[in-house]
Tab-separated table of C-alpha atoms and ligand atoms in Angstrom:
chain	number	residue	atom	x	y	z
A	19	MET	CA	-11.283	-108.373	8.469
A	20	SER	CA	-12.395	-110.766	11.039
A	21	GLN	CA	-15.502	-113.046	10.992
A	22	PHE	CA	-15.723	-112.404	14.724
A	23	LYS	CA	-16.985	-109.403	16.894
A	24	PHE	CA	-14.623	-108.330	19.601
A	25	SER	CA	-15.296	-106.804	23.291
A	26	ALA	CA	-13.393	-106.068	26.355
A	27	GLY	CA	-14.002	-104.560	29.677
A	28	PRO	CA	-12.982	-101.078	31.041
A	29	TRP	CA	-10.607	-102.973	33.449
A	30	ASN	CA	-8.580	-104.040	30.390
A	31	VAL	CA	-7.089	-100.463	30.202
A	32	HIS	CA	-5.693	-100.352	33.685
A	33	GLU	CA	-3.323	-98.312	35.456
A	34	GLY	CA	-0.789	-100.950	36.171
A	35	GLY	CA	-0.936	-101.464	39.854
A	36	ASP	CA	0.166	-104.957	40.854
A	37	ALA	CA	0.572	-106.913	44.178
A	38	PHE	CA	4.098	-105.419	44.691
A	39	GLY	CA	3.872	-101.944	43.372
A	40	PRO	CA	1.563	-98.812	42.968
A	41	THR	CA	-0.146	-97.683	39.722
A	42	VAL	CA	2.031	-96.378	36.974
A	43	ARG	CA	-0.647	-94.764	34.563
A	44	ASP	CA	-3.007	-92.250	35.204
A	45	SER	CA	-6.752	-93.316	35.021
A	46	ILE	CA	-8.473	-93.097	31.926
A	47	PRO	CA	-12.045	-91.804	32.016
A	48	PHE	CA	-14.783	-94.297	31.174
A	49	GLU	CA	-15.936	-92.396	28.241
A	50	GLU	CA	-12.329	-92.091	26.736
A	51	LYS	CA	-12.339	-95.837	27.031
A	52	VAL	CA	-15.447	-96.494	25.309
A	53	LYS	CA	-14.583	-93.860	22.382
A	54	MET	CA	-11.160	-95.576	21.827
A	55	PHE	CA	-12.927	-99.106	21.902
A	56	ALA	CA	-15.201	-98.042	19.220
A	57	LYS	CA	-12.417	-96.599	17.358
A	58	MET	CA	-10.331	-99.749	17.437
A	59	GLY	CA	-13.313	-101.942	15.970
A	60	LEU	CA	-14.633	-103.478	19.226
A	61	SER	CA	-18.234	-103.913	18.874
A	62	ALA	CA	-19.327	-104.691	22.606
A	63	VAL	CA	-18.292	-103.632	26.264
A	64	GLN	CA	-18.272	-106.092	29.168
A	65	PHE	CA	-18.978	-104.672	32.572
A	66	HIS	CA	-18.811	-105.466	36.174
A	67	ASP	CA	-21.972	-104.095	37.995
A	68	ASP	CA	-19.861	-101.507	39.497
A	69	ASP	CA	-18.081	-100.553	36.341
A	70	ALA	CA	-21.565	-99.350	34.976
A	71	VAL	CA	-22.852	-97.969	38.403
A	72	PRO	CA	-19.908	-97.293	40.639
A	73	ASP	CA	-21.521	-96.267	43.904
A	74	MET	CA	-24.266	-98.738	43.691
A	75	ASN	CA	-23.852	-100.142	47.313
A	76	ASN	CA	-25.232	-96.592	48.454
A	77	MET	CA	-28.048	-96.324	45.822
A	78	THR	CA	-31.768	-97.192	45.685
A	79	LEU	CA	-33.147	-99.640	43.016
A	80	ASP	CA	-34.180	-96.479	41.086
A	81	GLU	CA	-31.073	-94.655	41.320
A	82	ILE	CA	-29.048	-97.781	39.982
A	83	LYS	CA	-31.509	-97.939	37.167
A	84	GLU	CA	-31.199	-94.285	36.142
A	85	ALA	CA	-27.331	-94.544	36.331
A	86	ALA	CA	-27.502	-97.722	34.068
A	87	LYS	CA	-29.779	-95.896	31.603
A	88	LYS	CA	-26.920	-93.298	31.239
A	89	VAL	CA	-24.397	-95.821	30.260
A	90	LYS	CA	-26.686	-97.407	27.867
A	91	ALA	CA	-27.078	-93.876	26.156
A	92	LEU	CA	-23.211	-93.626	26.149
A	93	LEU	CA	-22.975	-96.827	24.406
A	94	ASP	CA	-25.475	-96.237	22.002
A	95	GLN	CA	-23.702	-92.798	21.048
A	96	TYR	CA	-20.590	-94.710	20.056
A	97	GLY	CA	-22.357	-97.657	18.421
A	98	LEU	CA	-21.486	-100.155	21.026
A	99	VAL	CA	-23.422	-102.604	23.094
A	100	ALA	CA	-23.077	-104.174	26.517
A	101	GLU	CA	-22.141	-107.913	26.495
A	102	PHE	CA	-22.714	-108.907	29.848
A	103	VAL	CA	-22.703	-107.788	33.745
A	104	ALA	CA	-20.717	-109.501	36.158
A	105	PRO	CA	-21.180	-108.894	39.812
A	106	ARG	CA	-18.084	-107.935	41.736
A	107	LEU	CA	-17.918	-110.171	44.801
A	108	TRP	CA	-14.347	-109.819	45.774
A	109	GLU	CA	-13.641	-106.114	46.904
A	110	ASP	CA	-16.255	-105.210	49.427
A	111	GLY	CA	-15.539	-106.198	52.962
A	112	ARG	CA	-18.713	-108.405	52.918
A	113	THR	CA	-16.806	-110.636	50.310
A	114	HIS	CA	-13.639	-111.415	52.352
A	115	ASP	CA	-14.718	-114.839	52.684
A	116	GLY	CA	-16.603	-115.125	49.171
A	117	GLY	CA	-20.128	-114.172	48.199
A	118	PHE	CA	-22.351	-117.096	47.526
A	119	THR	CA	-20.330	-119.485	49.702
A	120	SER	CA	-19.302	-117.106	52.424
A	121	MET	CA	-19.730	-118.648	55.857
A	122	SER	CA	-21.575	-115.545	56.928
A	123	GLU	CA	-25.442	-115.312	56.283
A	124	THR	CA	-25.272	-111.444	56.069
A	125	ASP	CA	-22.482	-111.707	53.509
A	126	ARG	CA	-24.308	-114.047	51.297
A	127	GLU	CA	-27.338	-111.809	51.474
A	128	PHE	CA	-25.212	-109.161	50.110
A	129	ALA	CA	-23.949	-111.436	47.074
A	130	LYS	CA	-27.694	-111.971	46.391
A	131	TRP	CA	-28.420	-108.392	46.409
A	132	ARG	CA	-25.282	-107.707	44.029
A	133	SER	CA	-26.309	-110.578	41.730
A	134	GLU	CA	-30.047	-109.156	41.388
A	135	ARG	CA	-28.888	-105.572	41.034
A	136	SER	CA	-26.429	-106.908	38.388
A	137	ILE	CA	-29.358	-108.371	36.473
A	138	ASP	CA	-31.162	-104.906	36.871
A	139	ILE	CA	-28.280	-103.220	35.473
A	140	ALA	CA	-27.989	-105.634	32.488
A	141	ASN	CA	-31.642	-105.206	31.627
A	142	GLU	CA	-31.172	-101.415	31.433
A	143	LEU	CA	-27.970	-101.878	29.280
A	144	GLY	CA	-29.948	-104.205	27.058
A	145	CYS	CA	-28.221	-107.539	27.589
A	146	ASP	CA	-29.139	-110.878	28.720
A	147	LYS	CA	-26.069	-112.128	30.166
A	148	ILE	CA	-24.439	-112.435	33.767
A	149	VAL	CA	-20.834	-113.631	34.251
A	150	LEU	CA	-19.997	-115.106	37.277
A	151	TRP	CA	-16.225	-115.158	37.912
A	152	LEU	CA	-16.162	-116.848	41.266
A	153	ALA	CA	-13.191	-114.877	42.692
A	154	ARG	CA	-13.444	-115.984	46.227
A	155	GLU	CA	-15.828	-118.951	46.046
A	156	GLY	CA	-13.640	-121.632	47.540
A	157	THR	CA	-11.154	-121.833	50.278
A	158	LEU	CA	-7.665	-120.233	51.498
A	159	CYS	CA	-8.054	-122.630	54.460
A	160	TYR	CA	-9.557	-125.679	53.306
A	161	GLU	CA	-10.947	-126.827	56.419
A	162	SER	CA	-13.018	-123.402	56.736
A	163	LYS	CA	-15.962	-124.405	54.436
A	164	ASN	CA	-17.753	-127.546	53.886
A	165	PRO	CA	-16.887	-128.086	50.215
A	166	VAL	CA	-20.128	-129.891	49.464
A	167	GLN	CA	-22.191	-127.312	50.974
A	168	GLY	CA	-20.019	-124.538	49.012
A	169	VAL	CA	-21.035	-126.192	45.732
A	170	GLU	CA	-24.825	-126.494	46.953
A	171	ARG	CA	-24.566	-123.040	47.933
A	172	LEU	CA	-23.412	-121.849	44.657
A	173	ILE	CA	-26.170	-123.898	42.833
A	174	GLU	CA	-28.561	-122.303	45.083
A	175	ALA	CA	-27.510	-118.724	44.324
A	176	ILE	CA	-27.547	-119.428	40.537
A	177	ASN	CA	-31.169	-120.671	41.036
A	178	GLY	CA	-31.947	-117.364	42.792
A	179	MET	CA	-30.692	-115.470	39.750
A	180	LEU	CA	-32.730	-117.651	37.316
A	181	ALA	CA	-35.888	-117.165	39.363
A	182	TYR	CA	-35.270	-113.444	39.709
A	183	ASP	CA	-35.439	-112.876	35.935
A	184	PRO	CA	-36.936	-115.552	33.605
A	185	ALA	CA	-34.870	-114.389	30.657
A	186	ILE	CA	-31.418	-113.963	32.216
A	187	LYS	CA	-28.628	-116.292	31.266
A	188	VAL	CA	-25.910	-117.058	33.799
A	189	LEU	CA	-22.087	-117.682	32.428
A	190	ILE	CA	-19.618	-118.951	35.052
A	191	GLU	CA	-16.255	-118.091	34.149
A	192	SER	CA	-14.094	-120.912	35.475
A	193	LYS	CA	-10.610	-120.715	37.217
A	194	PRO	CA	-8.787	-122.845	39.294
A	195	ASN	CA	-7.340	-120.552	41.765
A	196	GLU	CA	-6.215	-116.758	42.631
A	197	PRO	CA	-7.122	-115.040	44.601
A	198	ILE	CA	-8.525	-118.109	45.974
A	199	ASP	CA	-6.097	-121.123	46.806
A	200	ARG	CA	-8.881	-123.945	45.876
A	201	SER	CA	-11.934	-122.794	43.735
A	202	TYR	CA	-15.161	-124.630	43.491
A	203	CYS	CA	-15.293	-124.131	39.858
A	204	PRO	CA	-11.964	-124.680	38.458
A	205	THR	CA	-12.644	-125.821	34.740
A	206	LEU	CA	-15.175	-125.940	32.217
A	207	GLY	CA	-16.275	-129.440	33.292
A	208	HIS	CA	-17.236	-128.292	36.528
A	209	VAL	CA	-19.097	-125.541	35.225
A	210	MET	CA	-21.140	-127.967	32.833
A	211	ALA	CA	-21.770	-130.053	35.931
A	212	VAL	CA	-23.026	-127.121	38.098
A	213	ALA	CA	-25.216	-126.120	35.322
A	214	SER	CA	-26.878	-129.245	35.016
A	215	LYS	CA	-27.916	-129.353	38.708
A	216	THR	CA	-29.585	-125.982	38.511
A	217	ASN	CA	-33.266	-125.308	38.056
A	218	ASP	CA	-32.879	-124.280	34.404
A	219	PRO	CA	-29.744	-125.922	32.838
A	220	SER	CA	-30.734	-124.212	29.383
A	221	ARG	CA	-29.801	-120.916	30.859
A	222	VAL	CA	-26.690	-121.661	32.725
A	223	GLY	CA	-23.401	-121.836	30.430
A	224	GLY	CA	-19.698	-121.023	30.305
A	225	LEU	CA	-17.073	-118.421	29.653
A	226	LEU	CA	-13.711	-120.041	29.068
A	227	GLU	CA	-10.595	-117.809	29.673
A	228	SER	CA	-7.352	-118.991	27.944
A	229	ALA	CA	-5.080	-117.944	30.794
A	230	HIS	CA	-7.346	-119.629	33.352
A	231	ALA	CA	-7.243	-122.943	31.516
A	232	ILE	CA	-3.526	-122.733	31.530
A	233	LEU	CA	-3.457	-122.172	35.362
A	234	ALA	CA	-5.604	-125.519	35.638
A	235	GLY	CA	-2.983	-127.274	33.627
A	236	LEU	CA	-5.203	-127.594	30.670
A	237	ASP	CA	-5.173	-126.496	27.003
A	238	PRO	CA	-7.802	-123.742	26.268
A	239	ALA	CA	-8.897	-125.146	23.018
A	240	ASN	CA	-9.657	-128.450	24.417
A	241	GLU	CA	-11.524	-126.744	27.197
A	242	MET	CA	-13.476	-124.607	24.615
A	243	ALA	CA	-14.069	-127.764	22.848
A	244	PHE	CA	-15.711	-129.103	25.903
A	245	GLY	CA	-18.192	-126.523	26.322
A	246	LEU	CA	-18.839	-126.287	22.712
A	247	ALA	CA	-19.784	-130.091	22.814
A	248	PHE	CA	-22.299	-129.205	25.389
A	249	ASP	CA	-23.580	-126.067	23.386
A	250	LYS	CA	-22.699	-124.071	26.292
A	251	LEU	CA	-19.551	-121.811	25.210
A	252	TRP	CA	-21.364	-118.636	25.500
A	253	GLY	CA	-18.467	-116.350	25.995
A	254	VAL	CA	-14.408	-116.588	25.735
A	255	HIS	CA	-11.798	-114.248	27.186
A	256	LEU	CA	-8.928	-114.911	24.849
A	257	ASN	CA	-5.394	-113.905	26.471
A	258	ASP	CA	-2.171	-115.911	27.196
A	259	GLN	CA	-0.224	-117.070	30.149
A	260	ASN	CA	3.289	-118.296	30.648
A	261	GLY	CA	2.769	-121.571	32.640
A	262	MET	CA	1.209	-122.141	35.986
A	263	LYS	CA	1.831	-118.994	37.934
A	264	TYR	CA	-0.216	-115.924	38.926
A	265	ASP	CA	-2.872	-114.849	36.332
A	266	GLN	CA	-1.090	-112.955	33.522
A	267	ASP	CA	-3.396	-111.856	30.966
A	268	LYS	CA	-0.848	-111.405	28.315
A	269	ALA	CA	-1.945	-110.357	24.849
A	270	PHE	CA	-3.618	-113.493	23.086
A	271	GLY	CA	-0.747	-115.514	21.215
A	272	ALA	CA	2.193	-113.784	23.123
A	273	GLU	CA	3.215	-117.278	24.698
A	274	ASN	CA	1.677	-120.085	22.861
A	275	LEU	CA	1.004	-119.782	19.304
A	276	ARG	CA	0.109	-123.256	18.449
A	277	GLN	CA	-2.604	-123.282	21.208
A	278	SER	CA	-3.664	-119.825	20.103
A	279	PHE	CA	-4.151	-121.244	16.619
A	280	ASN	CA	-6.220	-124.264	17.799
A	281	GLN	CA	-8.495	-121.979	19.888
A	282	VAL	CA	-9.418	-120.045	16.917
A	283	LYS	CA	-9.646	-123.170	14.873
A	284	VAL	CA	-12.095	-124.642	17.183
A	285	LEU	CA	-14.224	-121.661	17.586
A	286	ILE	CA	-14.325	-121.321	13.701
A	287	GLU	CA	-15.151	-124.952	13.330
A	288	ASN	CA	-17.970	-124.842	15.509
A	289	GLY	CA	-19.567	-121.742	14.327
A	290	TYR	CA	-18.687	-119.861	17.622
A	291	GLY	CA	-19.983	-116.311	16.988
A	292	LYS	CA	-23.077	-117.206	14.904
A	293	LYS	CA	-25.480	-116.837	17.854
A	294	GLY	CA	-24.213	-113.458	18.637
A	295	GLU	CA	-21.153	-114.527	20.823
A	296	TYR	CA	-18.265	-112.276	21.226
A	297	ILE	CA	-14.521	-112.849	21.405
A	298	GLY	CA	-13.690	-111.032	24.609
A	299	LEU	CA	-10.315	-110.037	25.054
A	300	ASP	CA	-9.446	-110.170	28.887
A	301	VAL	CA	-5.904	-108.785	28.328
A	302	LYS	CA	-3.912	-106.383	30.446
A	303	ALA	CA	-0.928	-104.217	29.314
A	304	MET	CA	2.395	-104.799	31.001
A	305	ARG	CA	3.178	-102.612	33.948
A	306	THR	CA	6.103	-101.109	31.764
A	307	GLN	CA	3.919	-99.643	29.109
A	308	LYS	CA	3.574	-95.857	28.661
A	309	ILE	CA	0.032	-94.319	28.843
A	310	GLU	CA	0.297	-93.251	24.977
A	311	ASP	CA	0.435	-96.769	24.021
A	312	CYS	CA	-1.840	-98.367	26.784
A	313	TYR	CA	-4.333	-99.906	24.020
A	314	ARG	CA	-1.599	-101.794	22.159
A	315	HIS	CA	-2.196	-105.191	23.963
A	316	LEU	CA	-5.836	-105.224	22.899
A	317	ALA	CA	-4.984	-104.019	19.114
A	318	ASN	CA	-2.274	-106.751	19.121
A	319	SER	CA	-4.695	-109.428	20.511
A	320	MET	CA	-7.232	-108.673	17.733
A	321	LYS	CA	-4.677	-108.819	14.968
A	322	VAL	CA	-3.598	-112.085	16.389
A	323	VAL	CA	-6.897	-113.379	16.329
A	324	GLN	CA	-7.032	-112.354	12.654
A	325	LEU	CA	-3.925	-113.700	11.638
A	326	MET	CA	-4.781	-116.804	13.065
A	327	GLU	CA	-8.207	-116.873	11.157
A	328	GLU	CA	-5.918	-116.701	7.912
A	329	LYS	CA	-3.996	-119.733	9.230
A	330	VAL	CA	-7.160	-121.683	9.748
A	331	ALA	CA	-8.564	-120.612	6.145
A	332	LYS	CA	-5.380	-122.119	5.033
A	333	PHE	CA	-5.410	-125.147	6.903
A	334	ASP	CA	-5.449	-128.208	4.453
A	335	TYR	CA	-8.101	-130.704	5.838
A	336	ALA	CA	-7.424	-132.986	2.815
A	337	LEU	CA	-3.828	-133.312	3.977
A	338	GLN	CA	-4.946	-133.766	7.423
A	339	LYS	CA	-7.382	-136.541	6.299
A	340	LYS	CA	-4.619	-138.337	4.523
A	341	LEU	CA	-2.031	-138.101	7.279
A	342	VAL	CA	-4.557	-139.283	9.878
A	343	ALA	CA	-5.431	-142.311	7.749
A	344	GLU	CA	-1.526	-142.933	7.396
A	345	ARG	CA	-1.241	-142.435	11.141
A	346	ASN	CA	1.492	-140.342	10.421
A	347	TYR	CA	0.990	-137.424	13.256
A	348	GLU	CA	4.871	-136.462	13.106
A	349	ALA	CA	3.890	-135.253	9.512
A	350	LEU	CA	0.922	-133.648	10.662
A	351	GLU	CA	2.400	-131.907	13.422
A	352	MET	CA	5.281	-130.718	11.171
A	353	TYR	CA	2.719	-129.423	8.695
A	354	VAL	CA	0.964	-127.289	11.505
A	355	LEU	CA	4.415	-125.937	12.459
A	356	GLU	CA	5.404	-124.831	9.111
A	357	LEU	CA	1.761	-123.411	8.446
A	358	LEU	CA	2.308	-121.195	11.642
A	359	LEU	CA	5.919	-120.490	10.732
A	360	GLY	CA	4.816	-119.119	7.384
A	361	SER	CA	6.435	-121.641	5.144
A	362	LYS	CA	3.148	-123.422	4.016
B	26	LIG	C1	-10.365	-112.615	36.632
B	26	LIG	C2	-10.807	-112.298	35.213
B	26	LIG	C3	-12.161	-111.198	35.482
B	26	LIG	C4	-13.303	-111.513	34.842
B	26	LIG	C5	-14.520	-110.459	34.910
B	26	LIG	O1	-9.219	-113.448	36.496
B	26	LIG	O2	-10.679	-113.027	34.415
B	26	LIG	O3	-11.578	-110.141	34.772
B	26	LIG	O4	-13.236	-111.954	33.517
B	26	LIG	O5	-14.735	-110.558	36.280
B	27	LIG	MN1	-11.635	-113.052	32.461
């Protein structure tokens, strides 16, 4: 049994299409995914606004709320809750140049509309968290935007959301690149800085995804620690990544066991989850995976978290203290490796 509650989004069970080839698995209906998430022991579902209300661009506010209510009823039926809603500001034609930081005023209006509808949907789903994965907020061509104005526009957009709903919390999910070349919020440090400049910093925090930290050349555990030090790590997306290349969303621990151990360790040591935070699994099945087995990456990631919890429970803090006093870090490192390899 894990001490954590887990969540995932419908996009984590996907059809396997990539930039170079079409889909390879049939789509699974949303309700099937929800049913399976519950069966696997997940506690919550993460949503993009249009995961919850697919045709929202063509709907009135009342229609959007009605549709969201039906999703809430479905979650209730399977004993699940919604963790967050994230406005999808990267697929519509009006987000080609970004949403909040687009150079087009009408595009920025669209981004504002989607953010406010995301808040309406979150309210219907009974959750108070909006996640901003700032997919296209930055540049492909550096000279195309004023980078200072870009950051200011982002802060202005968050202020708009905070004003729209006095109870909503905004979590920025940092990522240095992809699909954008240079993003305005590449690390959790940037997220904390942006939060501090908003009109209500107490309602702006961060979500750290392991793969995104690795893409920035950073250790995910250390990024999490930074957010925890500010009391602003309100979400995590655990997964894994083989170096600084395209975003891989591999099963947690599949590449970097020691980093995975340290992520679970820093979360446990700092009481992550005690205020209702979830361990989100932003993992994707390999394209080669057959449909019969297309939830395995989620089950494997949960299992690795649990195995790491056991390793953390075994961690010998007295030995650590002694070795630190002796400054014998070679011995401490070897102890950690042996612990992970099962010989301690
Ligand atoms: C993109 C990513 C997204 C967000 C949700 O890299 O991680 O899945 O987590 O929009
Ligand atoms: Mn993510």
